[in-house]
Short mmCIF file of C-alpha atoms and ligand atoms in Angstrom, two decimals:
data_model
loop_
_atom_site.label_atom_id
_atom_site.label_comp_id
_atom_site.label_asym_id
_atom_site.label_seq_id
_atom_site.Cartn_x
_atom_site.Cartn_y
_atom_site.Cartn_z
CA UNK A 1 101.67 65.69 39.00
CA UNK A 2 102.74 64.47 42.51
CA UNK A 3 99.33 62.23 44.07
CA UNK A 4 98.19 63.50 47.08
CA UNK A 5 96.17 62.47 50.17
CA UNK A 6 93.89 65.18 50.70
CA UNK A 7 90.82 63.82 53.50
CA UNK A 8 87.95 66.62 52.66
CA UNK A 9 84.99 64.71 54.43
CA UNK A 10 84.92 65.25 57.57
CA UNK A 11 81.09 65.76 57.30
CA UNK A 12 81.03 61.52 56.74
CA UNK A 13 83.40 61.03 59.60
CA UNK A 14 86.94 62.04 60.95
CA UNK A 15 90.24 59.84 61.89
CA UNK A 16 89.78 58.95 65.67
CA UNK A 17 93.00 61.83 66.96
CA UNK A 18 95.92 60.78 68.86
CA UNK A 19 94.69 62.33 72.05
CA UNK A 20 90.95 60.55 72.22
CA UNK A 21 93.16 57.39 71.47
CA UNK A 22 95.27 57.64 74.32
CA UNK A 23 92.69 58.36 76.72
CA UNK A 24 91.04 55.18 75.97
CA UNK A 25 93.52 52.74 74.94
CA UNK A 26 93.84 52.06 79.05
CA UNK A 27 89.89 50.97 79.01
CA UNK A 28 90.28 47.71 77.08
CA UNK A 29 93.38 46.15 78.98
CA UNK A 30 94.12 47.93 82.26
CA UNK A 31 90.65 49.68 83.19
CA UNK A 32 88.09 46.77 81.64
CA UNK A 33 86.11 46.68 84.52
CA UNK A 34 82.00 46.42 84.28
CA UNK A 35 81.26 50.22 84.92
CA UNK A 36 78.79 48.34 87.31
CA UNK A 37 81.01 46.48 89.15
CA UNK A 38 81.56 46.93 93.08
CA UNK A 39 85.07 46.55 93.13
CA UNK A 40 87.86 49.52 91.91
CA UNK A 41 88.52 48.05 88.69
CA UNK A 42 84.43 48.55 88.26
CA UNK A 43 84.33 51.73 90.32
CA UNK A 44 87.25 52.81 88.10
CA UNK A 45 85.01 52.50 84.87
CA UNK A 46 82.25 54.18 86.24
CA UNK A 47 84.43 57.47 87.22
CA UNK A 48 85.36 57.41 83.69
CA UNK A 49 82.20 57.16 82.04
CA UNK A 50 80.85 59.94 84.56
CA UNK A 51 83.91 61.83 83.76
CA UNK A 52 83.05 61.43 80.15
CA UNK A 53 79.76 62.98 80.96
CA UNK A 54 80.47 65.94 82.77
CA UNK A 55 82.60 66.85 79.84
CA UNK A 56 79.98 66.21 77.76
CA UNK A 57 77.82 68.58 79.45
CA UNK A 58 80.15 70.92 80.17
CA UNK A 59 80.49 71.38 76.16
CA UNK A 60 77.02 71.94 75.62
CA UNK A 61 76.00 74.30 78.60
CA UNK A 62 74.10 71.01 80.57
CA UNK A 63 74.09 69.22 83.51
CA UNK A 64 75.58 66.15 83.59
CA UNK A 65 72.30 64.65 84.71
CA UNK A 66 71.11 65.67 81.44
CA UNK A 67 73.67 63.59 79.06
CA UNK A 68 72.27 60.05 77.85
CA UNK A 69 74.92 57.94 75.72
CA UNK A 70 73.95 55.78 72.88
CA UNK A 71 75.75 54.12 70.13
CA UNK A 72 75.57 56.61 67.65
CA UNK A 73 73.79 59.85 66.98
CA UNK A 74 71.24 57.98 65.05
CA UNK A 75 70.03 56.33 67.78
CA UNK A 76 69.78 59.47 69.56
CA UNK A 77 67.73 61.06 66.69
CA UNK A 78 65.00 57.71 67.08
CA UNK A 79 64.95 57.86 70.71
CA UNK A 80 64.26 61.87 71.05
CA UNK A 81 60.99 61.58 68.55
CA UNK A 82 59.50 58.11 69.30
CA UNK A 83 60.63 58.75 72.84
CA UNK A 84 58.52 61.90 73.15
CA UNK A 85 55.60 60.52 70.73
CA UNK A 86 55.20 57.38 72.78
CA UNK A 87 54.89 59.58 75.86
CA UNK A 88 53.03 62.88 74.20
CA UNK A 89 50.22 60.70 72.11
CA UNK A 90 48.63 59.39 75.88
CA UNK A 91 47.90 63.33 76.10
CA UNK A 92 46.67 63.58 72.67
CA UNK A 93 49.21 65.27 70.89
CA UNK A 94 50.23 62.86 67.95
CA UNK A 95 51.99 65.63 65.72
CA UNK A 96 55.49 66.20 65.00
CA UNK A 97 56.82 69.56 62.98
CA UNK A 98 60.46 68.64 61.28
CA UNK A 99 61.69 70.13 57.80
CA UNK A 100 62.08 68.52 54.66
CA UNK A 101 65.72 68.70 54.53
CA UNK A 102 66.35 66.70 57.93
CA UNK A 103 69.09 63.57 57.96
CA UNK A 104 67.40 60.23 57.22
CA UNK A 105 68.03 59.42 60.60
CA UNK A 106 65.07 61.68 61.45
CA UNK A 107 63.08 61.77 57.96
CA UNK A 108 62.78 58.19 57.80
CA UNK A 109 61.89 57.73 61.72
CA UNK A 110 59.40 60.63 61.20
CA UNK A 111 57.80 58.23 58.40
CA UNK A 112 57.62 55.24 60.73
CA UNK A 113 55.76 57.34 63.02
CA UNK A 114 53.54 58.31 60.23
CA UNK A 115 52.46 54.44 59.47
CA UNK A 116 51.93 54.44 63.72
CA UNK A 117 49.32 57.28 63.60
CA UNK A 118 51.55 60.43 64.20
CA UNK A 119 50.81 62.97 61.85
CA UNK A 120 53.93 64.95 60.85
CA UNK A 121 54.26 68.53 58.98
CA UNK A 122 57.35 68.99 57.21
CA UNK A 123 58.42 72.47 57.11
CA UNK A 124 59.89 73.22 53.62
CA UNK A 125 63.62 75.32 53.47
CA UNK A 126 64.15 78.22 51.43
CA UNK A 127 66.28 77.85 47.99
CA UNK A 128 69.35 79.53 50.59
CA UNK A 129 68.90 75.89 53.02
CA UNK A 130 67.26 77.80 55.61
CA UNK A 131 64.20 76.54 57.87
CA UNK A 132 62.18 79.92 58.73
CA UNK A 133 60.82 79.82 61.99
CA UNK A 134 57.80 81.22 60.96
CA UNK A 135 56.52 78.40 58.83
CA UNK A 136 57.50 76.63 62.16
CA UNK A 137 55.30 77.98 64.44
CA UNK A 138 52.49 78.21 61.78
CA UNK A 139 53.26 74.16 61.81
CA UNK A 140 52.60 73.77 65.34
CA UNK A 141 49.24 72.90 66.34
CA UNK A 142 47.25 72.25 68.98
CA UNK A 143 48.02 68.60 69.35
CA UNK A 144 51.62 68.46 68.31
CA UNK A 145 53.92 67.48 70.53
CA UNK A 146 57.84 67.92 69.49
CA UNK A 147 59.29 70.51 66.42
CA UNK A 148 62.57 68.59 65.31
CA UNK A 149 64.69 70.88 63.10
CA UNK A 150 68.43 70.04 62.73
CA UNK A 151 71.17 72.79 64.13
CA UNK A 152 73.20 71.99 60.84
CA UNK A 153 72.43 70.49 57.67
CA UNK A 154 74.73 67.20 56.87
CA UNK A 155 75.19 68.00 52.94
CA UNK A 156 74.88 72.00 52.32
CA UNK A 157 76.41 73.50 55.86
CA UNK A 158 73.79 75.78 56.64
CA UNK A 159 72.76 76.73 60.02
CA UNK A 160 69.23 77.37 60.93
CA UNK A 161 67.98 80.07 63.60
CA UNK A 162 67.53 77.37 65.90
CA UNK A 163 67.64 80.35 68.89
CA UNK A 164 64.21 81.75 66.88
CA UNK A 165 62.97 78.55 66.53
CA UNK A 166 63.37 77.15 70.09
CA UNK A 167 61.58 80.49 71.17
CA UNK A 168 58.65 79.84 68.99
CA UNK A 169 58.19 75.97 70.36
CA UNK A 170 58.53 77.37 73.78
CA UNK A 171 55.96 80.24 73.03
CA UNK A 172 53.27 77.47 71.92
CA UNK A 173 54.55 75.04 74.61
CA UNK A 174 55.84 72.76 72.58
CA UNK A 175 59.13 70.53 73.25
CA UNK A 176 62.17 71.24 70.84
CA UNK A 177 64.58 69.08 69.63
CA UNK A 178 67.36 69.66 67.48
CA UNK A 179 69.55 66.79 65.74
CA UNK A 180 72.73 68.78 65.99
CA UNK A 181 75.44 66.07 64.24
CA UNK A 182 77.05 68.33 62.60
CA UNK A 183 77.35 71.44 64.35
CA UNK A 184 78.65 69.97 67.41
CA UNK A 185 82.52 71.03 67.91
CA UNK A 186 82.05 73.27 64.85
CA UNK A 187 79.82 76.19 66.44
CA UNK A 188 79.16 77.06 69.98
CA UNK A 189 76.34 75.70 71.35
CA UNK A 190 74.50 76.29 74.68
CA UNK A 191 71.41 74.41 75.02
CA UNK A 192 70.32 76.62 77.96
CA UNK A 193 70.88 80.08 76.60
CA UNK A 194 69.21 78.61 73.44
CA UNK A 195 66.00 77.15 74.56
CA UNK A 196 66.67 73.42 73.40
CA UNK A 197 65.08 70.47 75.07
CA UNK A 198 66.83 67.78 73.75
CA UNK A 199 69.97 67.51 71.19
CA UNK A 200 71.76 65.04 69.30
CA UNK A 201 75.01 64.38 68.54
CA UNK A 202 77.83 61.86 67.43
CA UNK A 203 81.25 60.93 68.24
CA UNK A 204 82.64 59.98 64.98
CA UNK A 205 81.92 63.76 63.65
CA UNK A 206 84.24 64.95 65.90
CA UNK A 207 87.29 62.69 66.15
CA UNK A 208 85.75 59.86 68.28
CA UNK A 209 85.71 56.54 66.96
CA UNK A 210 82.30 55.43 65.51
CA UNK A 211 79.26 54.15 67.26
CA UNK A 212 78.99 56.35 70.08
CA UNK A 213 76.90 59.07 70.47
CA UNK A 214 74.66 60.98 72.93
CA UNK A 215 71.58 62.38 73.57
CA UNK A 216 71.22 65.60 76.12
CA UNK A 217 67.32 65.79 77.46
CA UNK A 218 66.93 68.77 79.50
CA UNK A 219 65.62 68.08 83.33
CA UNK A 220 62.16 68.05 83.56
CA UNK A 221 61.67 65.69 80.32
CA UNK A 222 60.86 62.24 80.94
CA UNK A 223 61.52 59.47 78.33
CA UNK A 224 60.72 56.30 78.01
CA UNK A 225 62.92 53.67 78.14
CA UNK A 226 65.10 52.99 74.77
CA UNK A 227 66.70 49.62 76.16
CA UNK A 228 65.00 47.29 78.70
CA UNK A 229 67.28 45.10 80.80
CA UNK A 230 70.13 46.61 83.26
CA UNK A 231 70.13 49.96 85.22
CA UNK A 232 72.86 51.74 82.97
CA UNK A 233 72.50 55.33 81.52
CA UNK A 234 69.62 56.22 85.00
CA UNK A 235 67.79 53.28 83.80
CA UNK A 236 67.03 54.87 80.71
CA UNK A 237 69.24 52.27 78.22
CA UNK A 238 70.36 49.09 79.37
CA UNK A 239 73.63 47.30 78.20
CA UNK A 240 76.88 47.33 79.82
CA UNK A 241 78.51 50.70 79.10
CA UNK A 242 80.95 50.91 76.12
CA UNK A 243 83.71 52.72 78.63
CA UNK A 244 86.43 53.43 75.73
CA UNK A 245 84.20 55.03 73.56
CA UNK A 246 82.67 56.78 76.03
CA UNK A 247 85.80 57.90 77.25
CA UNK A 248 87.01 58.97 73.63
CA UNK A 249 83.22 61.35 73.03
CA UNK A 250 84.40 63.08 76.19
CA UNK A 251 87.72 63.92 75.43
CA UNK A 252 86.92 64.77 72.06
CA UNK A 253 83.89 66.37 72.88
CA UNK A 254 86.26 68.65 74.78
CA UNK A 255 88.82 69.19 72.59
CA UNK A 256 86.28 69.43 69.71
CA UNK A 257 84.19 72.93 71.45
CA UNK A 258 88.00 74.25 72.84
CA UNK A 259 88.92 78.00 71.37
CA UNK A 260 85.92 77.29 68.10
CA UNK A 261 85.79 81.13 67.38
CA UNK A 262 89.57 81.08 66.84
CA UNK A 263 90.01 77.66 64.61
CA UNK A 264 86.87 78.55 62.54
CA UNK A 265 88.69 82.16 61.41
CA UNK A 266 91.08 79.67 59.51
CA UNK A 267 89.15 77.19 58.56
CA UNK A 268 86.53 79.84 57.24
CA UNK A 269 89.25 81.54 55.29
CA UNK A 270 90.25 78.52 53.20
CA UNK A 271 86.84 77.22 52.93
CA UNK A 272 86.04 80.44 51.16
CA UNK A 273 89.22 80.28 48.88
CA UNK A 274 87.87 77.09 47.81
CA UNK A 275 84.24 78.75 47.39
CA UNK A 276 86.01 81.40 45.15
CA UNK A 277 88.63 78.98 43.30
CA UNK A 278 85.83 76.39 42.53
CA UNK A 279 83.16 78.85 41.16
CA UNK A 280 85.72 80.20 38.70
CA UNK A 281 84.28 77.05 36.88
CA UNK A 282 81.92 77.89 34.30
CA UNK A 283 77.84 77.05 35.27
CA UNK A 284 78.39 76.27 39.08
CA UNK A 285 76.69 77.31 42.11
CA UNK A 286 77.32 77.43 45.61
CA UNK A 287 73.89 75.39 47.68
CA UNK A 288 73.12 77.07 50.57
CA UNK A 289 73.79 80.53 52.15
CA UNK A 290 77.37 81.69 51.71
CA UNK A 291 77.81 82.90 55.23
CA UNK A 292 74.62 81.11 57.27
CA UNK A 293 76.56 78.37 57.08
CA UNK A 294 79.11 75.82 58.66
CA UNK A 295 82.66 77.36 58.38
CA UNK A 296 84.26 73.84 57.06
CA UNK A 297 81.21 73.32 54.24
CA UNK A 298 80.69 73.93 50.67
CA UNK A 299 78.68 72.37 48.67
CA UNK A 300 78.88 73.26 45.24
CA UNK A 301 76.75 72.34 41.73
CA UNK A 302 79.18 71.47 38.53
CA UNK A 303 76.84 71.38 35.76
CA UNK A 304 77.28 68.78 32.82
CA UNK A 305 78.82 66.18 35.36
CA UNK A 306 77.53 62.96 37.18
CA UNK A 307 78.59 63.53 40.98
CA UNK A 308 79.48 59.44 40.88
CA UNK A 309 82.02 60.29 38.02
CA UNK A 310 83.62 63.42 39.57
CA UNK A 311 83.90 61.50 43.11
CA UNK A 312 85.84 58.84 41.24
CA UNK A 313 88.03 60.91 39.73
CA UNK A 314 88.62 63.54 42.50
CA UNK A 315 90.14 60.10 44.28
CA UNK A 316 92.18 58.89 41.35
CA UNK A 317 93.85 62.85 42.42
CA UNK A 318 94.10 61.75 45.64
CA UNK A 319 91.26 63.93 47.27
CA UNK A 320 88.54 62.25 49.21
CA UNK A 321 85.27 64.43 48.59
CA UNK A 322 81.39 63.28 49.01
CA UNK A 323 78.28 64.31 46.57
CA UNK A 324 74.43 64.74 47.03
CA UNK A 325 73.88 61.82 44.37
CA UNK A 326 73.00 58.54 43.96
CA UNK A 327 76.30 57.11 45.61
CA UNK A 328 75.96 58.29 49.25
CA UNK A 329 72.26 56.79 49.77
CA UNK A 330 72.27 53.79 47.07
CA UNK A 331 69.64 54.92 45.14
CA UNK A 332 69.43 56.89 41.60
CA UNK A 333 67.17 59.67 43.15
CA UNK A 334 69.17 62.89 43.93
CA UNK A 335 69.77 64.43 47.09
CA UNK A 336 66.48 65.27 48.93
CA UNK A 337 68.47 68.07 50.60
CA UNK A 338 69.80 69.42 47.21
CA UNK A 339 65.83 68.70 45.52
CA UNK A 340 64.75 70.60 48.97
CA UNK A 341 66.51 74.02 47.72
CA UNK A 342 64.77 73.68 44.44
CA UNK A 343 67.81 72.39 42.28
CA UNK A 344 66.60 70.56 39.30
CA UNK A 345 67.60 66.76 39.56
CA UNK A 346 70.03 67.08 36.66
CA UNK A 347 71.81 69.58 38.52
CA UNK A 348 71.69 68.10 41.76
CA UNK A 349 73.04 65.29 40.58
CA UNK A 350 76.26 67.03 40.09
CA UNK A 351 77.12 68.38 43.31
CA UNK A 352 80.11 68.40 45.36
CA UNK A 353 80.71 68.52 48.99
CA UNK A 354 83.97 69.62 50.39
CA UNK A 355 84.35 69.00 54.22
CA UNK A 356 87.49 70.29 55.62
CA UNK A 357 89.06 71.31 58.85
CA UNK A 358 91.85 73.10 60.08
CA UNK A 359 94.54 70.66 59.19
CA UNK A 360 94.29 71.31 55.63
CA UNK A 361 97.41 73.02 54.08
CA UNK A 362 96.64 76.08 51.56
CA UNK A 363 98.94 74.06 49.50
CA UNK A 364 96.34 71.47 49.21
CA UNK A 365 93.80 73.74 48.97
CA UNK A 366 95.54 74.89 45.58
CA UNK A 367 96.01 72.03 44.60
CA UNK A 368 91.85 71.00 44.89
CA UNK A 369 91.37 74.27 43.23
CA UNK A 370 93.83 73.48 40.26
CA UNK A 371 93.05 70.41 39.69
CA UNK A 372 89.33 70.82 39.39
CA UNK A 373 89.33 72.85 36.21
CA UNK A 374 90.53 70.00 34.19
CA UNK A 375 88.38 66.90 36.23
CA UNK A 376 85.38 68.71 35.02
CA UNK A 377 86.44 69.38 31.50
CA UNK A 378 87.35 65.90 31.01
CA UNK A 379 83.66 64.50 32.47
CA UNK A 380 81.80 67.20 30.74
CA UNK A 381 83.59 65.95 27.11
CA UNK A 382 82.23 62.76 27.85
CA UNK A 383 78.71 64.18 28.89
CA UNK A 384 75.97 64.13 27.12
CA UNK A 385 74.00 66.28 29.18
CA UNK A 386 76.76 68.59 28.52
CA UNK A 387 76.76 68.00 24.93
CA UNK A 388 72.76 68.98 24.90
CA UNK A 389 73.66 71.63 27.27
CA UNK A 390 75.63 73.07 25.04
CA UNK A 391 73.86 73.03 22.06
CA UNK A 392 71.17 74.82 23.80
CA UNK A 393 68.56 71.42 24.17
CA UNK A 394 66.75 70.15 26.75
CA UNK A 395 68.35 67.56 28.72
CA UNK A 396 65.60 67.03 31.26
N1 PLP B 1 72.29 63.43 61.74
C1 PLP B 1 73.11 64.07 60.92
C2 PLP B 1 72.84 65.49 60.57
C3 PLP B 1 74.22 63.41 60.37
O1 PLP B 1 75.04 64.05 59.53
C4 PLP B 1 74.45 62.08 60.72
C5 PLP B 1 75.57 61.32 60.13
O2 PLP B 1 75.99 61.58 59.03
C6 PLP B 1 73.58 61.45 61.63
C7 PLP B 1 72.50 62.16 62.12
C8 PLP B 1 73.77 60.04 62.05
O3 PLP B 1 74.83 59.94 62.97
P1 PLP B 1 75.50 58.50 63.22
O4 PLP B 1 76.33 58.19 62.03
O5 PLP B 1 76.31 58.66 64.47
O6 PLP B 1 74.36 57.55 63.41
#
């Protein structure tokens, strides 16, 4: 069989496109002025970075005024809850609501807080990967002072209510945040109509390059500083303004949220082809609600198999894929995300996660599909979980 070149993780990152290229090639030799310099090449910067912003905003129903870039959407995620916590706890409220299934990005600043005094609740998910905003609001107490529950999940696709759960916050007074990563360019999104105070996001999701990302903090909201030194970003976060990147989010920003209802009726169509091809295979399951849920994810449970093995092996075919195990986060524990919806480890440890976008060809989406079958036939001979499986034992 031919080898292919099939990229089906977008969800890790995506290749930087031709057209955010082009618009910032010019920033490193022509335009490299200081965006805080006097003269035009300076002045030039600037209108590009504010340029950047407005389309920025415009892509997420803000004002430009409202748009804060930082390096990555990480850094976004760390500013919005120690940003609000530092400011909150002076009025008492040193409690943070977020769900168990959140990015590290947020679970594992949520735990510094914790060793700083801030008391957090973490909201469990349902075995379908969905947060229900009534265990929210019976989260939120009297002192807490930010819910943080993510628009997207980064491993199983789905999308939480966060319309519901903005309403709640609001209805207790209580500042919402929502790390949205993932949905960003993938689902409309309208921070306005849907009640959210502050959102992340990051360029290298959505065809930027990596390391730039931004945080949108609705007027009103004051945070502290994230980087003393220089006046950049209103003050807010020093350090001479990466212009190219900045330029590249924009444009891809823009590109990213252009005519979403009409790409995602393709890209939903062959993501649920592969849904259907893929759970032909004997004792899988699909994680996460089948229509709740990003139209490029699917996340699926093969078991008998090590997800290190089959990630291996779906290369040696040519397809890049990404699993819940050990291999993404370095460690031998399972995904927390795939633990969250009540897998058992064994099982969790043999999950799959197809991203894909439009530019996939049904031919390759065949050829995942055909190849499959016999990748997991070949790692289950060699299993012995499957072999225990099989013979009706426990393999816990
Ligand atoms: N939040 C979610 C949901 C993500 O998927 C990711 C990246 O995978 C991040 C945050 C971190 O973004 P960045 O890589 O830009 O720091």
């Amino acid at each position: 069989m031919e080898k292919r070149s099939i990229y089906a993780d977008n969800a890790a990152t995506t290749q930087v496109s031709e057209e955010v290229l082009n618009a910032m090639l010019p920033y490193f030799r022509t335009g490299y002025g200081n965006a805080s310099s006097i003269y035009k090449l300076g002045r030039d910067a600037q209108l590009a970075v504010e340029t950047a912003r407005e389309k920025v905003a415009a892509a997420l129903g803000a004002a430009p005024a409202e748009i804060f870039f930082t390096s990555c959407g990480s850094e976004a995620d760390n500013w919005a809850l120690k940003g609000t916590v530092e400011t909150m706890a002076k009025k008492g409220k040193k409690h943070i609501v977020t769900s168990v299934f959140e990015h590290h990005a947020i679970l594992h600043t949520a735990q510094y807080l914790e060793k700083h005094g801030i008391e957090v609740t973490y909201v469990p998910v349902s075995n379908k990967g969905l947060v229900s905003p009534e265990d929210v609001k019976n989260a939120i107490r009297e002192d807490t002072a930010l819910v943080s529950i993510m628009f997207a999940n980064n491993e199983i696709g789905t999308i939480q209510p966060i319309e519901e759960i903005a309403a709640v916050c609001h209805e207790k007074g209580v500042l919402f945040h929502t790390d949205a990563v993932q949905a960003v360019g993938h689902i409309d999104i309208d921070v306005k109509k849907m009640g959210i105070d502050m959102l992340s996001l990051s360029g290298h999701k959505i065809h930027a390059q990596k390391g730039i990302g931004a945080l949108y903090v609705r007027k009103g909201i004051v945070l502290p500083n994230l980087i003393h030194g220089g006046a950049q970003e209103r003050n807010k976060r020093a350090g001479t303004e990466n212009v190219p990147a900045i330029v590249g989010l924009g444009v891809a920003i823009e590109a990213a949220t252009k005519n979403i209802a009409e790409k995602n009726v393709s890209i939903t169509a062959k993501r649920n082809r592969l849904i259907d091809g893929i759970l032909q295979i004997p004792y899988t399951r699909l994680n996460g609600d089948r229509d709740k849920r990003l139209p490029g994810n699917l996340n699926i449970s093969i078991e008998g198999i090590e997800g290190e093995s089959l990630l291996l092996m779906l290369d040696m075919y040519g397809i890049c894929a990404s699993s819940g195990s050990a291999c993404t986060s370095g460690s031998l524990d399972p995904s927390h995300v795939l633990l969250s919806i009540g897998l058992k480890h064994e099982i969790a440890h043999g999950s799959l996660r197809l991203s894909i976008e439009d530019n996939i060809s049904d031919d390759d989406v065949e050829y995942i599909i055909s190849v499959l079958p016999e990748i997991v036939a070949k790692l289950r001979a060699m299993s012995p979980v499957w072999e225990k499986m099989m013979k009706g034992e426990s393999y816990e």
